[in-house]
Amino acid sequence: MTDSGRRTPIRVLLAKPGLDGHDRGAKVLARGLRDEGFEVIYTGLRQTPEMVASAAAQEDVDVIGLSILSGAHMTLVPRIVELVREAGMNDVLISVGGIIPDADVARLKAVGVAEIFGPGTSIGEVARYFREHARPGD
Amino acid sequence: MTEPAALLTAAIGGDRRALSRLITVLENTDDRLPTILADLLTAGRGAHLVGVTGPPGGGKSTLIETLTAEWRSAGRAVGVLAVDPSSPLTGGAILGDRIRMMSHSADTDVFIRSMASRGVLGGLAATTWLAAAALDAAGFDPIVIETVGAGQSEVEVAALADTTVVVEVPERGDEVQAIKAGLLEVADLVVVNKGDRPGADRAARQLRALLSPAGGRIRRAAPPVLVTSALERTGITELVVAVDRHRAVADQPERVLKRAEGRILRLVADEARARARANPEWATEAQAVAASETDPLSAARRLLGLPS
């Protein structure tokens, strides 16, 4: 899909579904990923699963990054994964960042989340993971 | 991967997911022309292309959200291409216009696509016109193109859009800013947004006075100046009426010809840049210019294979 040996930038949708009160962390990550050469579509706070899925489909992103601090991940994330797959986006890499109890990590992975990034993860680690795992067909 | 031709057919048939993937293919064609270019352009339905430009923070995205609501209530499907700048250092970008337009996210007849400028100056990405053609083929009309908020020099949106709306704010600076050459010269409509703030009407009056013909060589009629408040939803209906009405002006033969020239020149510049960079002598020439062994103009002509 890329030609002349030049890779086009990986497109990432960063969204904060649910009722989190602030998005400082998500903005820091957006900025960090920009500096790593990603194209970051930032949609802001209080997104419904439907809004996230629709934005991901229209923007044709390679990666969806969900930032959740509210503890509602077990209701929000499986629904988003379901809507995204229903929209025919089978290759898109879905990752979650935030405070996720260990017990839920396996359950989120079982519904199709590729990776979970907890507190203290560096932006470099996230960028490396996205680069290695986005666009599986490429 | 599905073939571009199949994506185009599906997009024309109303498949939004195919449209989205088609735009990705067009965006990633780099300096080659997409193989489906002829089919893409033939499939166009003549949508009204509306450019929205102006300084950063002027409220372009929010204004587009309210305009979109107005067009939607008239039953029109609206396409939006929102361009934000790519980092010249890393190629990365933060595309943040969509955040202002989330009220339409559940509506399948509003298609919003963020585009990074990908190294091109002037407020548009090189492939914005192709993405607009795809939205046109898919039946969106109008198609709104929001440029990066660069300000004075991004006049090329006027070559792409049928109607160019320049969005200003009340605190736009003194009168000399308005008579500098550039952005305001290409405006078909001027909007003073944030009209809820003090000074909006005065700014509009100043702009009207400054934009009225001063005689001389430019015979273009002065653009209407409107005051809007995207926040309070005032002036929006009037702006939609003015944009829709401008379509007739935009379709005049001399205007169509002018846009055609602008579009060709833009692509000529892109093509020349790509060719120069692809020339194996590129690095050598750059070093020679850096060392003052030759001059940039001679180097440019050699890289393009022109007689020096």
Coordinates of C-alpha atoms in Angstrom, one line a residue:
Chain A
M1 CA 0.0 0.0 0.0
T2 CA 2.9 2.4 0.6
D3 CA 5.1 3.0 -2.3
S4 CA 8.5 4.4 -3.2
G5 CA 9.8 2.9 0.0
R6 CA 8.3 5.7 2.1
R7 CA 5.9 4.7 4.8
T8 CA 2.9 6.9 5.3
P9 CA 2.3 8.0 8.9
I10 CA 0.3 5.6 11.1
R11 CA -3.0 7.2 12.0
V12 CA -4.2 6.9 15.6
L13 CA -7.5 7.8 17.1
L14 CA -7.2 8.9 20.7
A15 CA -10.5 8.9 22.6
K16 CA -11.7 9.2 26.1
P17 CA -14.9 7.3 26.4
G18 CA -17.1 7.6 29.5
L19 CA -17.2 10.3 32.1
D20 CA -13.6 11.0 33.0
G21 CA -13.2 14.6 34.2
H22 CA -10.0 15.6 32.6
D23 CA -7.8 14.6 29.7
R24 CA -4.3 15.8 30.6
G25 CA -2.8 12.4 30.2
A26 CA -4.4 11.9 26.8
K27 CA -3.1 15.2 25.6
V28 CA 0.4 14.5 26.7
L29 CA 0.2 11.2 24.9
A30 CA -1.2 12.9 21.7
R31 CA 1.7 15.3 21.8
G32 CA 4.2 12.6 22.4
L33 CA 2.9 10.4 19.5
R34 CA 3.0 13.5 17.2
D35 CA 6.7 13.8 18.1
E36 CA 7.1 10.1 17.3
G37 CA 5.7 10.8 13.8
F38 CA 2.1 9.6 14.2
E39 CA -0.9 11.4 12.9
V40 CA -3.1 11.6 16.0
I41 CA -6.8 12.4 15.7
Y42 CA -7.9 13.6 19.1
T43 CA -11.6 13.6 19.8
G44 CA -11.7 14.8 23.4
L45 CA -13.7 13.9 26.5
R46 CA -17.0 12.1 27.2
Q47 CA -17.3 10.0 24.1
T48 CA -19.9 7.3 23.7
P49 CA -18.8 4.0 22.2
E50 CA -20.9 4.9 19.1
M51 CA -19.0 8.2 18.7
V52 CA -15.6 6.4 19.0
A53 CA -16.5 3.7 16.4
S54 CA -18.0 6.2 14.0
A55 CA -14.9 8.5 14.2
A56 CA -12.6 5.5 13.8
A57 CA -14.4 4.4 10.7
Q58 CA -14.6 7.8 9.0
E59 CA -10.9 8.6 9.8
D60 CA -9.8 5.1 8.7
V61 CA -7.3 4.9 11.5
D62 CA -4.8 2.1 12.0
V63 CA -4.9 2.3 15.8
I64 CA -7.6 3.2 18.4
G65 CA -6.2 4.3 21.8
L66 CA -8.8 4.4 24.5
S67 CA -7.9 6.3 27.7
I68 CA -10.1 5.4 30.7
L69 CA -9.7 6.3 34.3
S70 CA -13.2 6.0 35.5
G71 CA -13.3 2.3 36.1
A72 CA -16.0 1.8 33.5
H73 CA -13.7 -0.1 31.1
M74 CA -15.5 -3.4 31.4
T75 CA -18.7 -1.9 30.0
L76 CA -17.3 0.6 27.6
V77 CA -14.4 -1.3 25.9
P78 CA -16.2 -4.5 24.9
R79 CA -18.9 -2.4 23.3
I80 CA -16.4 -0.3 21.4
V81 CA -14.6 -3.4 20.1
E82 CA -18.0 -4.9 19.0
L83 CA -19.0 -1.7 17.2
V84 CA -15.6 -1.3 15.5
R85 CA -15.6 -4.9 14.2
E86 CA -19.3 -4.5 13.1
A87 CA -18.2 -1.5 11.1
G88 CA -15.8 -3.9 9.2
M89 CA -12.6 -2.6 10.7
N90 CA -11.0 -5.9 11.3
D91 CA -7.4 -4.9 11.2
V92 CA -7.5 -1.9 13.5
L93 CA -5.4 -2.2 16.6
I94 CA -7.3 -1.4 19.8
S95 CA -5.4 -0.5 22.9
V96 CA -6.4 0.8 26.3
G97 CA -4.5 3.1 28.6
G98 CA -5.4 3.9 32.2
I99 CA -5.9 2.2 35.5
I100 CA -7.0 -1.3 34.8
P101 CA -6.9 -4.0 37.5
D102 CA -4.9 -7.1 36.6
A103 CA -8.0 -9.3 36.8
D104 CA -9.6 -7.2 33.9
V105 CA -6.5 -7.2 31.7
A106 CA -7.1 -10.8 30.6
R107 CA -10.8 -10.2 30.1
L108 CA -10.2 -7.2 27.9
K109 CA -7.6 -9.1 25.8
A110 CA -10.2 -11.9 25.4
V111 CA -12.7 -9.5 23.8
G112 CA -10.1 -8.3 21.3
V113 CA -8.0 -5.5 23.0
A114 CA -4.4 -5.9 21.7
E115 CA -2.6 -4.3 24.6
I116 CA -3.2 -2.5 27.9
F117 CA -0.9 0.3 29.0
G118 CA -0.8 1.0 32.7
P119 CA 0.5 4.0 34.6
G120 CA 4.1 4.6 34.1
T121 CA 4.3 3.4 30.5
S122 CA 6.6 5.6 28.5
I123 CA 5.4 7.2 25.3
G124 CA 8.4 5.5 23.6
E125 CA 7.0 2.1 24.6
V126 CA 3.6 2.9 23.3
A127 CA 5.0 4.3 20.0
R128 CA 7.1 1.2 19.6
Y129 CA 4.2 -1.1 20.2
F130 CA 2.0 0.7 17.7
R131 CA 4.7 0.7 15.1
E132 CA 5.3 -3.0 15.5
H133 CA 1.7 -4.1 15.6
A134 CA -0.4 -1.6 13.5
R135 CA -1.2 -2.4 9.9
P136 CA -0.7 -6.2 10.1
G137 CA -1.2 -6.6 6.3
D138 CA 1.5 -4.1 5.4
Chain B
M1 CA -6.5 -5.1 0.1
T2 CA -9.6 -4.3 -1.9
E3 CA -8.9 -2.7 -5.2
P4 CA -9.3 1.1 -5.5
A5 CA -11.8 0.6 -8.3
A6 CA -14.0 -1.6 -6.2
L7 CA -13.8 0.9 -3.3
L8 CA -14.9 3.7 -5.6
T9 CA -17.9 1.7 -6.9
A10 CA -18.9 0.8 -3.3
A11 CA -18.4 4.4 -2.2
I12 CA -20.6 5.7 -5.0
G13 CA -23.2 3.2 -3.9
G14 CA -23.3 4.7 -0.4
D15 CA -20.9 2.4 1.4
R16 CA -19.3 4.9 3.9
R17 CA -16.6 2.4 5.1
A18 CA -15.5 2.0 1.4
L19 CA -15.4 5.8 1.1
S20 CA -13.2 6.1 4.1
R21 CA -10.8 3.5 2.8
L22 CA -10.8 5.1 -0.7
I23 CA -9.7 8.4 0.9
T24 CA -6.8 6.6 2.6
V25 CA -5.8 5.1 -0.7
L26 CA -5.9 8.5 -2.4
E27 CA -4.1 10.2 0.5
N28 CA -1.3 7.6 0.3
T29 CA -0.7 7.8 -3.5
D30 CA 2.3 10.1 -2.8
D31 CA 3.5 11.6 -6.0
R32 CA 1.9 9.1 -8.4
L33 CA -1.5 9.7 -9.8
P34 CA -4.1 7.3 -8.6
T35 CA -5.0 4.7 -11.3
I36 CA -8.7 5.4 -10.8
L37 CA -8.3 9.2 -11.3
A38 CA -10.4 9.4 -14.5
D39 CA -13.2 7.2 -13.0
L40 CA -13.1 9.2 -9.8
L41 CA -13.5 12.6 -11.6
T42 CA -16.2 11.2 -14.0
A43 CA -18.2 10.1 -10.9
G44 CA -18.3 13.6 -9.5
R45 CA -21.7 15.1 -9.1
G46 CA -20.7 18.7 -9.0
A47 CA -20.9 19.4 -5.3
H48 CA -20.3 22.9 -4.0
L49 CA -16.8 23.1 -2.6
V50 CA -16.7 25.6 0.3
G51 CA -13.3 26.6 1.6
V52 CA -13.1 27.9 5.2
T53 CA -9.9 29.6 6.1
G54 CA -8.5 32.2 8.6
P55 CA -6.2 32.5 11.5
P56 CA -5.9 29.7 14.2
G57 CA -8.4 30.0 17.0
G58 CA -10.8 32.0 15.0
G59 CA -13.5 29.4 15.5
K60 CA -13.5 27.8 12.1
S61 CA -14.3 24.3 13.3
T62 CA -17.1 25.4 15.6
L63 CA -18.5 27.5 12.8
I64 CA -18.4 24.6 10.4
E65 CA -20.2 22.5 13.0
T66 CA -23.1 25.0 13.2
L67 CA -23.2 25.4 9.4
T68 CA -23.4 21.7 9.0
A69 CA -26.4 21.5 11.4
E70 CA -28.1 24.1 9.2
W71 CA -27.4 22.2 5.9
R72 CA -28.5 19.0 7.5
S73 CA -31.8 20.5 8.5
A74 CA -32.3 21.3 4.8
G75 CA -31.7 17.6 4.1
R76 CA -28.2 17.9 2.5
A77 CA -25.5 15.4 3.2
V78 CA -22.4 17.3 4.3
G79 CA -18.7 16.4 3.8
V80 CA -16.0 18.0 5.8
L81 CA -12.2 17.8 5.2
A82 CA -10.3 19.3 8.1
V83 CA -6.6 19.9 7.4
D84 CA -4.2 20.4 10.2
P85 CA -0.4 20.9 9.9
S86 CA 2.2 18.1 10.0
S87 CA 5.3 18.6 11.9
P88 CA 8.2 19.5 9.6
L89 CA 10.5 17.6 11.9
T90 CA 8.8 14.3 12.6
G91 CA 6.0 14.1 10.0
G92 CA 3.6 13.6 13.0
A93 CA 0.4 15.7 13.5
I94 CA -2.3 16.3 15.9
L95 CA -5.6 16.5 14.1
G96 CA -7.9 18.2 16.5
D97 CA -10.7 19.8 14.4
R98 CA -13.0 16.9 14.9
I99 CA -13.3 17.6 18.6
R100 CA -15.5 20.6 17.7
M101 CA -17.7 18.6 15.4
M102 CA -18.7 15.7 17.6
S103 CA -22.4 16.6 17.7
H104 CA -22.7 15.1 14.2
S105 CA -20.9 11.9 15.0
A106 CA -24.0 9.7 15.0
D107 CA -25.2 11.1 11.7
T108 CA -24.2 9.0 8.7
D109 CA -25.0 11.9 6.3
V110 CA -22.2 13.9 7.8
F111 CA -18.7 12.6 6.8
I112 CA -15.8 14.3 8.6
R113 CA -12.3 13.4 7.7
S114 CA -9.1 14.9 9.2
M115 CA -6.1 15.3 7.0
A116 CA -2.5 16.2 7.9
S117 CA -0.9 18.6 5.5
R118 CA 2.0 16.2 5.1
G119 CA 4.8 18.6 4.4
V120 CA 2.9 20.9 2.0
L121 CA 2.8 24.6 2.7
G122 CA -0.2 26.7 2.0
G123 CA -2.9 25.3 4.2
L124 CA -4.0 22.2 2.3
A125 CA -2.6 18.7 1.8
A126 CA -1.5 17.7 -1.7
T127 CA -4.3 15.2 -1.8
T128 CA -7.1 17.3 -0.4
W129 CA -8.6 17.8 -3.9
L130 CA -8.7 14.0 -4.4
A131 CA -10.5 13.5 -1.1
A132 CA -12.9 16.2 -2.1
A133 CA -13.5 14.3 -5.4
A134 CA -14.2 11.1 -3.4
L135 CA -16.8 12.9 -1.2
D136 CA -18.4 14.4 -4.3
A137 CA -18.6 11.0 -6.0
A138 CA -20.2 9.6 -2.8
G139 CA -23.0 12.2 -3.0
F140 CA -22.0 14.8 -0.3
D141 CA -22.9 18.4 -1.2
P142 CA -21.7 20.8 0.1
I143 CA -18.1 19.7 0.9
V144 CA -16.5 22.0 3.3
I145 CA -12.7 22.3 3.4
E146 CA -11.1 23.7 6.5
T147 CA -7.5 24.8 6.0
V148 CA -4.8 24.9 8.6
G149 CA -5.1 28.2 10.4
A150 CA -2.0 29.7 8.8
G151 CA -3.4 33.2 8.1
Q152 CA -2.0 35.4 5.5
S153 CA -0.4 33.3 2.8
E154 CA -2.8 30.4 2.4
V155 CA -4.6 31.6 -0.7
E156 CA -4.5 28.3 -2.5
V157 CA -7.8 27.1 -1.0
A158 CA -9.3 29.7 -3.3
A159 CA -8.0 27.6 -6.3
L160 CA -9.7 24.5 -5.0
A161 CA -12.9 25.8 -3.5
D162 CA -15.8 27.3 -5.4
T163 CA -16.5 29.6 -2.5
T164 CA -13.9 30.8 -0.1
V165 CA -15.0 31.9 3.4
V166 CA -12.4 33.8 5.4
V167 CA -13.1 33.7 9.2
E168 CA -11.9 36.6 11.2
V169 CA -12.4 37.5 14.9
P170 CA -13.2 40.9 16.4
E171 CA -9.7 41.4 17.8
R172 CA -8.1 41.0 14.4
G173 CA -5.5 43.8 14.7
D174 CA -5.4 47.2 13.2
E175 CA -6.5 48.4 9.8
V176 CA -3.1 47.8 8.2
Q177 CA -3.6 44.1 8.8
A178 CA -6.6 44.2 6.5
I179 CA -4.9 46.0 3.6
K180 CA -1.9 43.7 3.5
A181 CA -2.0 41.5 0.5
G182 CA -3.1 37.9 0.9
L183 CA -5.9 36.1 2.5
L184 CA -8.7 38.8 2.4
E185 CA -8.0 39.3 -1.3
V186 CA -9.2 35.7 -2.1
A187 CA -12.3 35.9 0.2
D188 CA -15.7 35.5 -1.5
L189 CA -17.3 36.0 1.9
V190 CA -15.8 37.4 5.1
V191 CA -17.1 36.4 8.4
V192 CA -16.4 38.1 11.7
N193 CA -17.0 35.2 14.1
K194 CA -17.2 35.4 17.9
G195 CA -19.8 38.1 17.2
D196 CA -20.9 37.8 20.9
R197 CA -17.7 39.6 21.8
P198 CA -17.4 43.4 22.1
G199 CA -16.2 45.1 19.0
A200 CA -17.6 42.6 16.4
D201 CA -19.8 45.1 14.6
R202 CA -17.0 47.7 14.6
A203 CA -14.6 45.2 13.1
A204 CA -17.2 44.3 10.5
R205 CA -17.7 48.0 9.6
Q206 CA -13.9 48.5 9.3
L207 CA -13.6 45.4 7.1
R208 CA -16.4 46.6 4.8
A209 CA -14.8 50.0 4.4
L210 CA -11.4 48.5 3.7
L211 CA -12.6 45.8 1.3
S212 CA -14.7 48.2 -0.9
P213 CA -13.1 48.8 -4.3
A214 CA -10.4 51.4 -4.2
G215 CA -10.2 51.7 -8.0
G216 CA -7.1 50.5 -9.8
R217 CA -6.7 47.2 -11.6
I218 CA -8.8 44.8 -9.4
R219 CA -12.3 44.8 -10.5
R220 CA -13.6 42.1 -8.2
A221 CA -16.7 43.1 -6.2
A222 CA -16.1 43.6 -2.5
P223 CA -17.0 40.4 -0.6
P224 CA -20.0 40.6 1.8
V225 CA -18.9 40.8 5.5
L226 CA -21.1 38.9 7.9
V227 CA -21.1 38.7 11.7
T228 CA -21.7 35.3 13.3
S229 CA -21.5 33.8 16.7
A230 CA -21.0 30.0 16.5
L231 CA -21.4 30.0 20.2
E232 CA -24.8 31.7 20.3
R233 CA -25.8 30.4 16.9
T234 CA -26.5 33.8 15.5
G235 CA -25.9 34.8 11.9
I236 CA -25.6 31.2 10.9
T237 CA -28.7 31.0 8.7
E238 CA -27.6 34.2 6.9
L239 CA -24.2 32.7 6.3
V240 CA -25.6 29.5 4.8
V241 CA -27.8 31.6 2.5
A242 CA -24.8 33.7 1.4
V243 CA -22.7 30.6 0.8
D244 CA -25.5 28.9 -1.2
R245 CA -26.2 32.1 -3.2
H246 CA -22.5 32.5 -4.0
R247 CA -22.6 29.3 -6.0
A248 CA -24.0 31.2 -9.0
V249 CA -21.1 33.6 -8.9
A250 CA -18.6 30.7 -8.6
D251 CA -20.0 29.1 -11.7
Q252 CA -19.3 32.1 -13.9
P253 CA -16.9 31.1 -16.7
E254 CA -14.1 33.4 -15.8
R255 CA -14.2 32.2 -12.2
V256 CA -14.1 28.6 -13.3
L257 CA -11.2 29.3 -15.6
K258 CA -9.3 31.1 -12.8
R259 CA -9.8 28.1 -10.5
A260 CA -8.7 25.7 -13.2
E261 CA -5.4 27.7 -13.6
G262 CA -4.9 27.6 -9.9
R263 CA -5.4 23.9 -9.6
I264 CA -3.0 23.2 -12.4
L265 CA -0.3 25.5 -11.0
R266 CA -0.6 23.8 -7.6
L267 CA -0.1 20.4 -9.2
V268 CA 2.8 21.7 -11.3
A269 CA 4.5 22.8 -8.2
D270 CA 4.0 19.5 -6.4
E271 CA 5.2 17.6 -9.4
A272 CA 8.3 19.7 -9.8
R273 CA 9.2 19.4 -6.1
A274 CA 8.8 15.6 -6.3
R275 CA 10.9 15.3 -9.4
A276 CA 13.7 17.5 -8.0
R277 CA 13.8 15.4 -4.8
A278 CA 13.8 12.1 -6.8
N279 CA 16.8 13.3 -8.9
P280 CA 19.9 11.2 -7.9
E281 CA 21.9 14.5 -7.9
W282 CA 19.6 16.0 -5.2
A283 CA 22.1 15.6 -2.3
T284 CA 25.1 16.7 -4.4
E285 CA 23.3 19.8 -5.6
A286 CA 22.1 20.6 -2.0
Q287 CA 25.7 20.3 -0.7
A288 CA 27.0 22.5 -3.6
V289 CA 24.5 25.2 -2.7
A290 CA 25.3 24.9 1.0
A291 CA 29.0 25.4 0.2
S292 CA 28.2 28.4 -2.1
E293 CA 29.7 26.5 -5.1
T294 CA 26.5 27.1 -7.0
D295 CA 23.3 29.1 -6.6
P296 CA 19.9 27.6 -5.8
L297 CA 18.3 28.8 -9.1
S298 CA 20.9 27.0 -11.2
A299 CA 20.6 23.9 -9.0
A300 CA 16.9 23.9 -9.3
R301 CA 17.0 24.1 -13.1
R302 CA 19.5 21.3 -13.4
L303 CA 17.5 19.1 -11.0
L304 CA 14.4 19.6 -13.3
G305 CA 16.5 19.0 -16.4
L306 CA 16.1 22.5 -17.7
P307 CA 18.8 24.4 -19.6
S308 CA 20.7 26.6 -17.3

